Short mmCIF file of C-alpha atoms and ligand atoms in Angstrom, two decimals:
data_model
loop_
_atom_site.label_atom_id
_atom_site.label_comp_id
_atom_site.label_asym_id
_atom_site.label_seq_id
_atom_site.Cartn_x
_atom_site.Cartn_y
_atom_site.Cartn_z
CA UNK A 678 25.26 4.24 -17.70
CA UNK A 679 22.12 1.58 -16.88
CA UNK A 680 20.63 0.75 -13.73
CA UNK A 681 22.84 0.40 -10.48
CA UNK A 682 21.44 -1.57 -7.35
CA UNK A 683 21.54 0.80 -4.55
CA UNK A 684 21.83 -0.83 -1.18
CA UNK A 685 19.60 1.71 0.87
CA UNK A 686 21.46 0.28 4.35
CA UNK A 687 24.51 1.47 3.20
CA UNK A 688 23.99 4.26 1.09
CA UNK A 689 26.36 7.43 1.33
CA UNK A 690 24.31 10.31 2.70
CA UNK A 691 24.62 12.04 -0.68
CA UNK A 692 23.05 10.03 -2.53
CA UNK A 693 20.01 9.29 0.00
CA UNK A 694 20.21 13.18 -0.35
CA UNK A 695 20.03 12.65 -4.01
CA UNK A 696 17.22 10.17 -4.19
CA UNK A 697 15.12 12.66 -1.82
CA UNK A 698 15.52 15.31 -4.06
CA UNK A 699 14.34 13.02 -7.27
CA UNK A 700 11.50 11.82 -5.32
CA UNK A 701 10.40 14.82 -3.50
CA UNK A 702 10.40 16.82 -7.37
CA UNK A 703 8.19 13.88 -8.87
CA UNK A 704 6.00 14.12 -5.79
CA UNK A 705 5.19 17.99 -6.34
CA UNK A 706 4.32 17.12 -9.95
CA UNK A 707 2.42 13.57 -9.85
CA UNK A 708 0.94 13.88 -6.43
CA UNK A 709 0.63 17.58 -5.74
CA UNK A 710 -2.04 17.27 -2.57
CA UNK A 711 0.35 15.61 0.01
CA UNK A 712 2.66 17.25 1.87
CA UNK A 713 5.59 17.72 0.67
CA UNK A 714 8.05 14.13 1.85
CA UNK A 715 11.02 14.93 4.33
CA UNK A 716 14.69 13.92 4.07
CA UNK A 717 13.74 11.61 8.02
CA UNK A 718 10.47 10.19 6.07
CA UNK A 719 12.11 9.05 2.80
CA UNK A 720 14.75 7.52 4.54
CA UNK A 721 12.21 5.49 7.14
CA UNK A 722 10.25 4.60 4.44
CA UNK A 723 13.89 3.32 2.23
CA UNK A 724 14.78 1.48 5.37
CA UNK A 725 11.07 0.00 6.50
CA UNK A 726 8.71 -0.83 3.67
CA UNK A 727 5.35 -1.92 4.09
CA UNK A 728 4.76 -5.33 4.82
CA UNK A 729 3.60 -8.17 3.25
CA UNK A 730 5.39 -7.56 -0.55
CA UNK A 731 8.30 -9.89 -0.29
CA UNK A 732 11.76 -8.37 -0.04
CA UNK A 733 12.77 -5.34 -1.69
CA UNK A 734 15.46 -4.31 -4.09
CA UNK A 735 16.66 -0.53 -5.24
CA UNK A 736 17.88 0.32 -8.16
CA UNK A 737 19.38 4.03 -9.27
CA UNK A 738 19.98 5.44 -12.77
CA UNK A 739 22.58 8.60 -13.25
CA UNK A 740 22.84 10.43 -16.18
CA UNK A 741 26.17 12.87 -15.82
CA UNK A 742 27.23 11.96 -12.78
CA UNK A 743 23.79 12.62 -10.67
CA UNK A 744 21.42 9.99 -9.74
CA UNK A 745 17.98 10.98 -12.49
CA UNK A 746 16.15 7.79 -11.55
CA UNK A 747 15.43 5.45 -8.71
CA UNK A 748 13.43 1.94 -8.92
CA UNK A 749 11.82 -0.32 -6.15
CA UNK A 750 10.95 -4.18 -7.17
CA UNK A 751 9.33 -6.21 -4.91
CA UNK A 752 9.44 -9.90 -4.89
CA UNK A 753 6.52 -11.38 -2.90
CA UNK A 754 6.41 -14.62 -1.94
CA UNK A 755 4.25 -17.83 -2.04
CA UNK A 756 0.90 -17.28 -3.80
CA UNK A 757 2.45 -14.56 -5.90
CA UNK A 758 5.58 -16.04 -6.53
CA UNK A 759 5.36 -15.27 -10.18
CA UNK A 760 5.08 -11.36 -9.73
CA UNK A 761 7.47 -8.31 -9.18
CA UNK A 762 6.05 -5.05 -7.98
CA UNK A 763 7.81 -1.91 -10.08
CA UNK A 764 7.84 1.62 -9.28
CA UNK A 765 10.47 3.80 -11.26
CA UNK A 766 10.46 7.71 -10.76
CA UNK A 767 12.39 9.88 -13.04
CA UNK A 768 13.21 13.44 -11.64
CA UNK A 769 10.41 15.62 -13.61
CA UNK A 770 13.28 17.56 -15.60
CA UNK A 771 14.58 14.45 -16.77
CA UNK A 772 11.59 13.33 -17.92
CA UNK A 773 10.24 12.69 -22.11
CA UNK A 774 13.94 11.52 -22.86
CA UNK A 775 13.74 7.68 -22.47
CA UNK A 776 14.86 7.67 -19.12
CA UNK A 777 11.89 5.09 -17.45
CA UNK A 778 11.98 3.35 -20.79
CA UNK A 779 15.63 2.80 -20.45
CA UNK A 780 15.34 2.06 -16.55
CA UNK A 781 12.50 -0.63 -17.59
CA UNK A 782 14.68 -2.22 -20.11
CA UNK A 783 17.55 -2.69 -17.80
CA UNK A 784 15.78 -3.92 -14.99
CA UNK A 785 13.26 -6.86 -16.90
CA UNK A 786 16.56 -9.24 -16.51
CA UNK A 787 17.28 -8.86 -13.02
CA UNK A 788 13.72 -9.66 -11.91
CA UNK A 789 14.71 -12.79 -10.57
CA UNK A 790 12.66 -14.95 -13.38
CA UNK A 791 9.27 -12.93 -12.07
CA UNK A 792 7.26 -13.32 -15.10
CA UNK A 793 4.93 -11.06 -14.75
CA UNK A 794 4.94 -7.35 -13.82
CA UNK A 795 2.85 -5.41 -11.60
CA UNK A 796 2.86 -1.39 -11.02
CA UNK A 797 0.43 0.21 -8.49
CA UNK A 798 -0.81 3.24 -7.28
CA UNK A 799 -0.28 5.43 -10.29
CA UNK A 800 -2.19 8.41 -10.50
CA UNK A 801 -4.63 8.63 -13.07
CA UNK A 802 -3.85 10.49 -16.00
CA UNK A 803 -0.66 11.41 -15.28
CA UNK A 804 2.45 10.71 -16.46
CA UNK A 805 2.94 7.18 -15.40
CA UNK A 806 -0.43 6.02 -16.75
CA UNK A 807 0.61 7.15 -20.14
CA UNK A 808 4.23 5.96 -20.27
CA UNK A 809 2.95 2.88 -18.88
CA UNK A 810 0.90 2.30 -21.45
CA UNK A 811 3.10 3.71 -24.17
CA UNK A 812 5.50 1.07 -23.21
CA UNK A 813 3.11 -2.01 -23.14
CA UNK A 814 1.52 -2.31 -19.75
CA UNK A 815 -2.49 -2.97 -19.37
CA UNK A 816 -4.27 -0.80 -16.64
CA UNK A 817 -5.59 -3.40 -15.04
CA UNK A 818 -7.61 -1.85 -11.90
CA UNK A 819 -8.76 1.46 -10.78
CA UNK A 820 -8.55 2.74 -7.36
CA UNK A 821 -9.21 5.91 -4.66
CA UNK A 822 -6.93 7.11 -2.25
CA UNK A 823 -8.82 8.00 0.92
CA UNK A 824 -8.01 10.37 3.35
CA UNK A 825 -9.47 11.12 6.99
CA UNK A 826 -8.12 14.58 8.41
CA UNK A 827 -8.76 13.65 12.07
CA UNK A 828 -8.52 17.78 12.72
CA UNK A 829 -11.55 18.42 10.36
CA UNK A 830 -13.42 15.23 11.09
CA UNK A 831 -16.77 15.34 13.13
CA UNK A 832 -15.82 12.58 15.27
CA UNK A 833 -20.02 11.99 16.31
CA UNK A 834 -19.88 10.15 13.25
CA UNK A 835 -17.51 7.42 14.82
CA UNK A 836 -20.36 6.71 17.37
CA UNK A 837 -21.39 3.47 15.81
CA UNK A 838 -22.65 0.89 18.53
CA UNK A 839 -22.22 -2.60 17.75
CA UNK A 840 -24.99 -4.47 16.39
CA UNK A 841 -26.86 -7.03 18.34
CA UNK A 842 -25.64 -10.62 18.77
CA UNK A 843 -22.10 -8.76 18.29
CA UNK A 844 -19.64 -7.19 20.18
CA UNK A 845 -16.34 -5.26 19.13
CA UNK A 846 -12.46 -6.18 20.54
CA UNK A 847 -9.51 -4.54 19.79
CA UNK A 848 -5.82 -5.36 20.55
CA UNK A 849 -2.35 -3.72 19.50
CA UNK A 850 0.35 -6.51 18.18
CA UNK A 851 -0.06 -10.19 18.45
CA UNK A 852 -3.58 -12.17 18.21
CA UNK A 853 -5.02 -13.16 21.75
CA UNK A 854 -4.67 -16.77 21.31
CA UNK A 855 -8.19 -17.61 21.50
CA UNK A 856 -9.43 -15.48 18.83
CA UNK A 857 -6.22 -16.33 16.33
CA UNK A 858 -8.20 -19.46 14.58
CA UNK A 859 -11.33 -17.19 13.79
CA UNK A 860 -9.47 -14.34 12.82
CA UNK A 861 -7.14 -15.87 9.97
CA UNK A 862 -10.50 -17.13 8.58
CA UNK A 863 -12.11 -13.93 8.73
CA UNK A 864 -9.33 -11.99 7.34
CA UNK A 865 -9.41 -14.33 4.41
CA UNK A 866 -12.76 -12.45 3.43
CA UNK A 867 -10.71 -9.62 1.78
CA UNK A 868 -10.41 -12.02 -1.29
CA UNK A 869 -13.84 -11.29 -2.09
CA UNK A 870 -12.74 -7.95 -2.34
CA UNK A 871 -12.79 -6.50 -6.26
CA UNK A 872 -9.14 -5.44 -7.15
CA UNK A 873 -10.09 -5.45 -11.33
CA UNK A 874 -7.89 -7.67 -12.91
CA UNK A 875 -4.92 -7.43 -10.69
CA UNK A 876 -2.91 -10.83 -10.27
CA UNK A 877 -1.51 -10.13 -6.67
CA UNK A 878 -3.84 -12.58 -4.27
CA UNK A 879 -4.69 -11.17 -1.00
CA UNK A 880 -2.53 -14.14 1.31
CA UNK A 881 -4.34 -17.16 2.62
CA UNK A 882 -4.08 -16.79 6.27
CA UNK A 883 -3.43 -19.53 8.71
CA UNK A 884 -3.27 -18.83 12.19
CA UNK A 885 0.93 -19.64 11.92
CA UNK A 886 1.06 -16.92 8.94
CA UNK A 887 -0.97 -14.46 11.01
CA UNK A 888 1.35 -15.01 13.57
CA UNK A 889 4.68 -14.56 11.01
CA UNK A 890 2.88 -11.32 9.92
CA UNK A 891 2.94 -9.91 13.54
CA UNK A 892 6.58 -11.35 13.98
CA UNK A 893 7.42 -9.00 10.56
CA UNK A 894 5.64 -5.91 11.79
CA UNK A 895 7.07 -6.04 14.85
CA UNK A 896 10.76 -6.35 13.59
CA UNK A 897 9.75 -3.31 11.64
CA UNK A 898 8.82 -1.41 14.45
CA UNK A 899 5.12 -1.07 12.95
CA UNK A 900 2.90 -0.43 15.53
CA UNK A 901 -0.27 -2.73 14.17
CA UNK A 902 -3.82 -2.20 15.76
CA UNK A 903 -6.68 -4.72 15.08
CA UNK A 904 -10.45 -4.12 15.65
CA UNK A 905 -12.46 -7.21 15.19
CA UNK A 906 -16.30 -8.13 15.63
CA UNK A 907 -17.13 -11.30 17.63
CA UNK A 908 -20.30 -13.07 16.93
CA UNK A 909 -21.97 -13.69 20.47
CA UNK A 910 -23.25 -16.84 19.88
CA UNK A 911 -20.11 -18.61 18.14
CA UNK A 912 -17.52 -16.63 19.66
CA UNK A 913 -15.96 -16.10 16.61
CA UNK A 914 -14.35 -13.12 14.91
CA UNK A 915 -16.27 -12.66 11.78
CA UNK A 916 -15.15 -8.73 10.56
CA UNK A 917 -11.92 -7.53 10.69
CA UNK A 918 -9.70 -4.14 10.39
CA UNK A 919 -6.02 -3.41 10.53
CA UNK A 920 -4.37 -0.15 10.45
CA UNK A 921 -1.11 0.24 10.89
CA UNK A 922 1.40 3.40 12.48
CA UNK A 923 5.19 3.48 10.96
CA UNK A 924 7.77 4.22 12.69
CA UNK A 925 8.75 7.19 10.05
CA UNK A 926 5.27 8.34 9.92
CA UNK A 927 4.04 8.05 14.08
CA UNK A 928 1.21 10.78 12.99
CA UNK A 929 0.14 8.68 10.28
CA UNK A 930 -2.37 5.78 10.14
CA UNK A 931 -2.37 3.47 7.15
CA UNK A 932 -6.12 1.84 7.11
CA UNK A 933 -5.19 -1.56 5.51
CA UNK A 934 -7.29 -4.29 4.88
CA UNK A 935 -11.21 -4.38 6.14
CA UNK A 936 -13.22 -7.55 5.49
CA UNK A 937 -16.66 -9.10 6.66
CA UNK A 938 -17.50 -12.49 6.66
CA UNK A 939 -19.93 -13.20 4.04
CA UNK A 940 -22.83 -14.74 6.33
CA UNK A 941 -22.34 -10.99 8.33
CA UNK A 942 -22.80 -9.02 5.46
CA UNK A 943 -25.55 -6.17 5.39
CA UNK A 944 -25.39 -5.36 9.61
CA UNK A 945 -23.34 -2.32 9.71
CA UNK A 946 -20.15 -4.25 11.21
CA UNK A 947 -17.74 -2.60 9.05
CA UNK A 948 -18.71 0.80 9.94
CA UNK A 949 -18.61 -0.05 13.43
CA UNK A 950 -15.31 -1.75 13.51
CA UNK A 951 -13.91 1.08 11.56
CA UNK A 952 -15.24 4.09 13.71
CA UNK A 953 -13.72 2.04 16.63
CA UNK A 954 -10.35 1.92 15.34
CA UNK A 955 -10.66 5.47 15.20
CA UNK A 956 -11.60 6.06 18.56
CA UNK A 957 -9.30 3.28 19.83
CA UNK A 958 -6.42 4.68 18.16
CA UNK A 959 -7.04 7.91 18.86
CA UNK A 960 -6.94 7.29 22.59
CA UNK A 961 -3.98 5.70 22.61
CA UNK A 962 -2.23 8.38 20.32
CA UNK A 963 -3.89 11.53 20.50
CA UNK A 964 -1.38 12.80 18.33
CA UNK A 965 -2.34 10.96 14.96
CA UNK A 966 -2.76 13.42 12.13
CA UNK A 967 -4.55 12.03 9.64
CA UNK A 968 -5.61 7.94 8.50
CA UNK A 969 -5.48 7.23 5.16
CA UNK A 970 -6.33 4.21 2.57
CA UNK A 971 -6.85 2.55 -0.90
CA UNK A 972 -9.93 1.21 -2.15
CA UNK A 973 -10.83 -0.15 -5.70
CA UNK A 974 -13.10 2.15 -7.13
CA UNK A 975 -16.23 -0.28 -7.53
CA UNK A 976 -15.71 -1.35 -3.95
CA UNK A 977 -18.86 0.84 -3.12
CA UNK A 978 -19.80 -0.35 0.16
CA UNK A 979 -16.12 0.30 1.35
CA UNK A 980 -15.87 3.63 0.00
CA UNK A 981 -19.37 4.94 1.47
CA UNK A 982 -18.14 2.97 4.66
CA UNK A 983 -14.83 5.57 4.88
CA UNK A 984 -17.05 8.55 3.74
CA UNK A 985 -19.79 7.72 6.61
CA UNK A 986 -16.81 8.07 8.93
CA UNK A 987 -15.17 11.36 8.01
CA UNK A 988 -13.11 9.50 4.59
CA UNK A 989 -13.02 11.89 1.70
CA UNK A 990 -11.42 11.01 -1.79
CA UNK A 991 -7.91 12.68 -2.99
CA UNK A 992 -7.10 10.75 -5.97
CA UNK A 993 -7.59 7.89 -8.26
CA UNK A 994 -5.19 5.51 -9.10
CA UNK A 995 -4.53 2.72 -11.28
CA UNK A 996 -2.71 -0.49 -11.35
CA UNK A 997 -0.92 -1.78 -14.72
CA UNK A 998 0.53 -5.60 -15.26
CA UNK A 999 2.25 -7.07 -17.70
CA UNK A 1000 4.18 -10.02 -18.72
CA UNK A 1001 7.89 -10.00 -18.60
CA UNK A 1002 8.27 -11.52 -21.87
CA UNK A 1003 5.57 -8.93 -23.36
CA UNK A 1004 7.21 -5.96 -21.92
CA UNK A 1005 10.95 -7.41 -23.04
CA UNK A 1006 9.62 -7.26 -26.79
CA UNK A 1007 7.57 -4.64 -27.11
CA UNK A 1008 8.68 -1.98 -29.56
CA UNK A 1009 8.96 0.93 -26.99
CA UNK A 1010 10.84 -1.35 -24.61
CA UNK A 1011 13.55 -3.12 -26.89
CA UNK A 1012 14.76 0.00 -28.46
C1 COA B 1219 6.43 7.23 -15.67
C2 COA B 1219 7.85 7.79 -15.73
C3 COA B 1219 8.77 6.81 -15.01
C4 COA B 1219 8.24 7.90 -17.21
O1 COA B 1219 9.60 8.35 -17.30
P1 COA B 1219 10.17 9.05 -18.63
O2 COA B 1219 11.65 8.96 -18.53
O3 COA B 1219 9.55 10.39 -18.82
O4 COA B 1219 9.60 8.08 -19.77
P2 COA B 1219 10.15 7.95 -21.28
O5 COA B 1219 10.84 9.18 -21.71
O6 COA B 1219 10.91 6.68 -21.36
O7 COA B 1219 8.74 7.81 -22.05
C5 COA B 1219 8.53 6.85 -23.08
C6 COA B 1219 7.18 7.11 -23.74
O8 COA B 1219 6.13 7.02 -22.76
C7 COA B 1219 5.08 7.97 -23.10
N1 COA B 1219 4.99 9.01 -22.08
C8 COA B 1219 5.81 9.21 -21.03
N2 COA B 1219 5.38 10.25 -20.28
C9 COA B 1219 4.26 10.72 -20.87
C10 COA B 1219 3.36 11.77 -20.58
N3 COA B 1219 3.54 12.57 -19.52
N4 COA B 1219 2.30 11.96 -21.40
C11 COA B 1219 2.11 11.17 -22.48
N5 COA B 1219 2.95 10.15 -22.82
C12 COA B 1219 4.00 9.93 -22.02
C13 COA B 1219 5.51 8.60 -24.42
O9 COA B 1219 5.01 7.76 -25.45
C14 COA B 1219 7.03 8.48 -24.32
O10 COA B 1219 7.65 8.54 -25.59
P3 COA B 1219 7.89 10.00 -26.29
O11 COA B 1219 8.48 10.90 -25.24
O12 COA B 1219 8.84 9.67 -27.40
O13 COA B 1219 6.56 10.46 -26.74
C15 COA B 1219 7.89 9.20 -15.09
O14 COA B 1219 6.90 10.02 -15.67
C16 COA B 1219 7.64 9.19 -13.60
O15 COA B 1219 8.59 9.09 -12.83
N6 COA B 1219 6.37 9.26 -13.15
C17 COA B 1219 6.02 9.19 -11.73
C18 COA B 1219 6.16 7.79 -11.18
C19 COA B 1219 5.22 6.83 -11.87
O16 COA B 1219 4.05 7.08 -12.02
N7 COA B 1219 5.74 5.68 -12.28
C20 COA B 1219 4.90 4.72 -12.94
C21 COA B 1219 5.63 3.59 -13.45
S1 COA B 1219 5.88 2.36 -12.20
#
């Protein structure tokens, strides 16, 4: 039997008992240092994906009866218009017996005339790195996963005055109004960012898209937290940092993206802007567990940025891409 959509609104609770159990067995063999995913998280995450990706579609594959398989596309929108964002997991037992090949095959049509292919956050080395490549994908950018236990952290190391001619604000949800110009230009620094040779683009922001992307998290019920630095003398926001808090995961903070204007470089602003999201966050929800983030792997600055502030490294990842049309002939894939 090939791929099935599976609508995760209205699934039966057996098979969102199902998927858990495929995803949680993968996740004890490809990412053995996280905790192990509950039936509540799974099913917060199936129901509120991150932002930002375009809309998201499900797809399950069952081999005698039982669901084996389950695959996410995502379909982003404007600049990356062209792309699709795969994951497929195959249950570890089911594994070595065509199954992702087969779940790949099926799903290259119903991309929605994507033409080009994009799967992230693969851990190095492992199983998806290898069939990845065995089936015709490039690996196209390394990254770390960063953790910050906020138990085990020394928090004297998130004592980071602002620099002079600077100060720091910080605000939960929507953009004061006079900052919201400044701020979409600042955030637009993150495209300097290296991401290898990946072809999502970080979105241009205007001040009515940075607004949108509030609208989105809010209709998620993402609680989103910005620390910015304001140059004195201009009044403008010139570094930025956005973490976010899902509703699935409330002891969780996703670090997302951190960017400096150019001219600001070089003055210890993201440090400071960082190690006051921790603070900031942490008085408003003493209860957060742990923050967490991707970095590419030559993004040195960022990465001894995290470590200054109690960030250590878990694992390395990798991104793959590939055209459509590439993957649709290659030997592994057409079968
Ligand atoms: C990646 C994944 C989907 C592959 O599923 P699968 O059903 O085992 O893959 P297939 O049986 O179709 O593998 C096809 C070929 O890929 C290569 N391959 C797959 N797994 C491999 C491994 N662990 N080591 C080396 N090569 C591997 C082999 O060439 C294999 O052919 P062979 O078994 O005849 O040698 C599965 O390992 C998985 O769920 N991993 C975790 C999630 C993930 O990382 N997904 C990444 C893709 S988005």
């Amino acid at each position: 039997m090939g791929a099935e959509p599976f609508d995760v609104a209205g699934a039966a609770e057996e098979d969102l008992r199902a998927v858990h159990r495929v995803m949680l067995a993968a996740q004890a063999v490809d990412r053995p240092d996280e905790a192990p995913l509950t039936f509540e998280a799974l099913v917060g995450a199936l129901r509120t994906p991150p932002a930002g990706f375009g809309p998201r579609r499900c797809w399950v594959l069952r081999r005698g009866g039982g669901i084996v398989a389950i695959a996410f596309a995502n379909f982003p929108e404007a600049e990356n218009g062209h792309l699709s964002l795969v994951t497929i997991t195959v249950h570890p037992e089911q594994r070595r017996q065509g199954v992702g090949t087969a779940f790949l095959r099926d799903l290259l049509p119903e991309l929605e005339g994507r033409t080009v292919v994009e799967g992230w956050e693969i851990t190095r080395g492992g199983a998806g790195e290898h069939w990845a490549t065995a089936v015709g994908f490039r690996v196209v950018n390394t990254m770390v996963l960063q953790l910050l236990s906020v138990a085990e952290v020394d928090r004297a190391t998130w004592d980071v005055p602002a620099p002079a001619g600077y100060r720091v604000e910080d605000w939960a949800g929507a953009t004061p109004d006079a900052l919201l110009g400044s701020l979409a230009w600042a955030r637009n620094a993150l495209r300097d960012a290296p991401f290898g040779d990946i072809d999502f683009q970080a979105p241009l922001w205007t001040p009515e898209r940075v607004r949108e992307a509030e609208a989105d998290l809010r209709a998620r019920g993402v609680d989103q937290r910005m620390v910015v630095a304001v140059h004195e003398e201009s009044g403008d926001v010139v570094g930025v940092t956005e973490v976010e808090v899902r509703p699935h995961r409330p002891r969780w903070a996703s670090q997302r993206e951190t960017s400096v204007l150019r001219a600001h470089r070089g003055h210890g602003l993201g440090r400071c802007i960082k190690a006051h999201m921790a603070w900031r966050l942490l008085a408003d929800r003493p209860d957060i567990e742990r923050f967490y983030t991707t970095t590419s792997a030559d993004n040195t600055h960022m990465i001894r940025v995290n470590e200054a502030i109690g960030y250590r490294t878990v694992r390395t990842l990798v991104s793959v891409k590939q055209d459509v049309a590439v993957l649709a002939s290659h030997p592994g894939v057409r079968g």
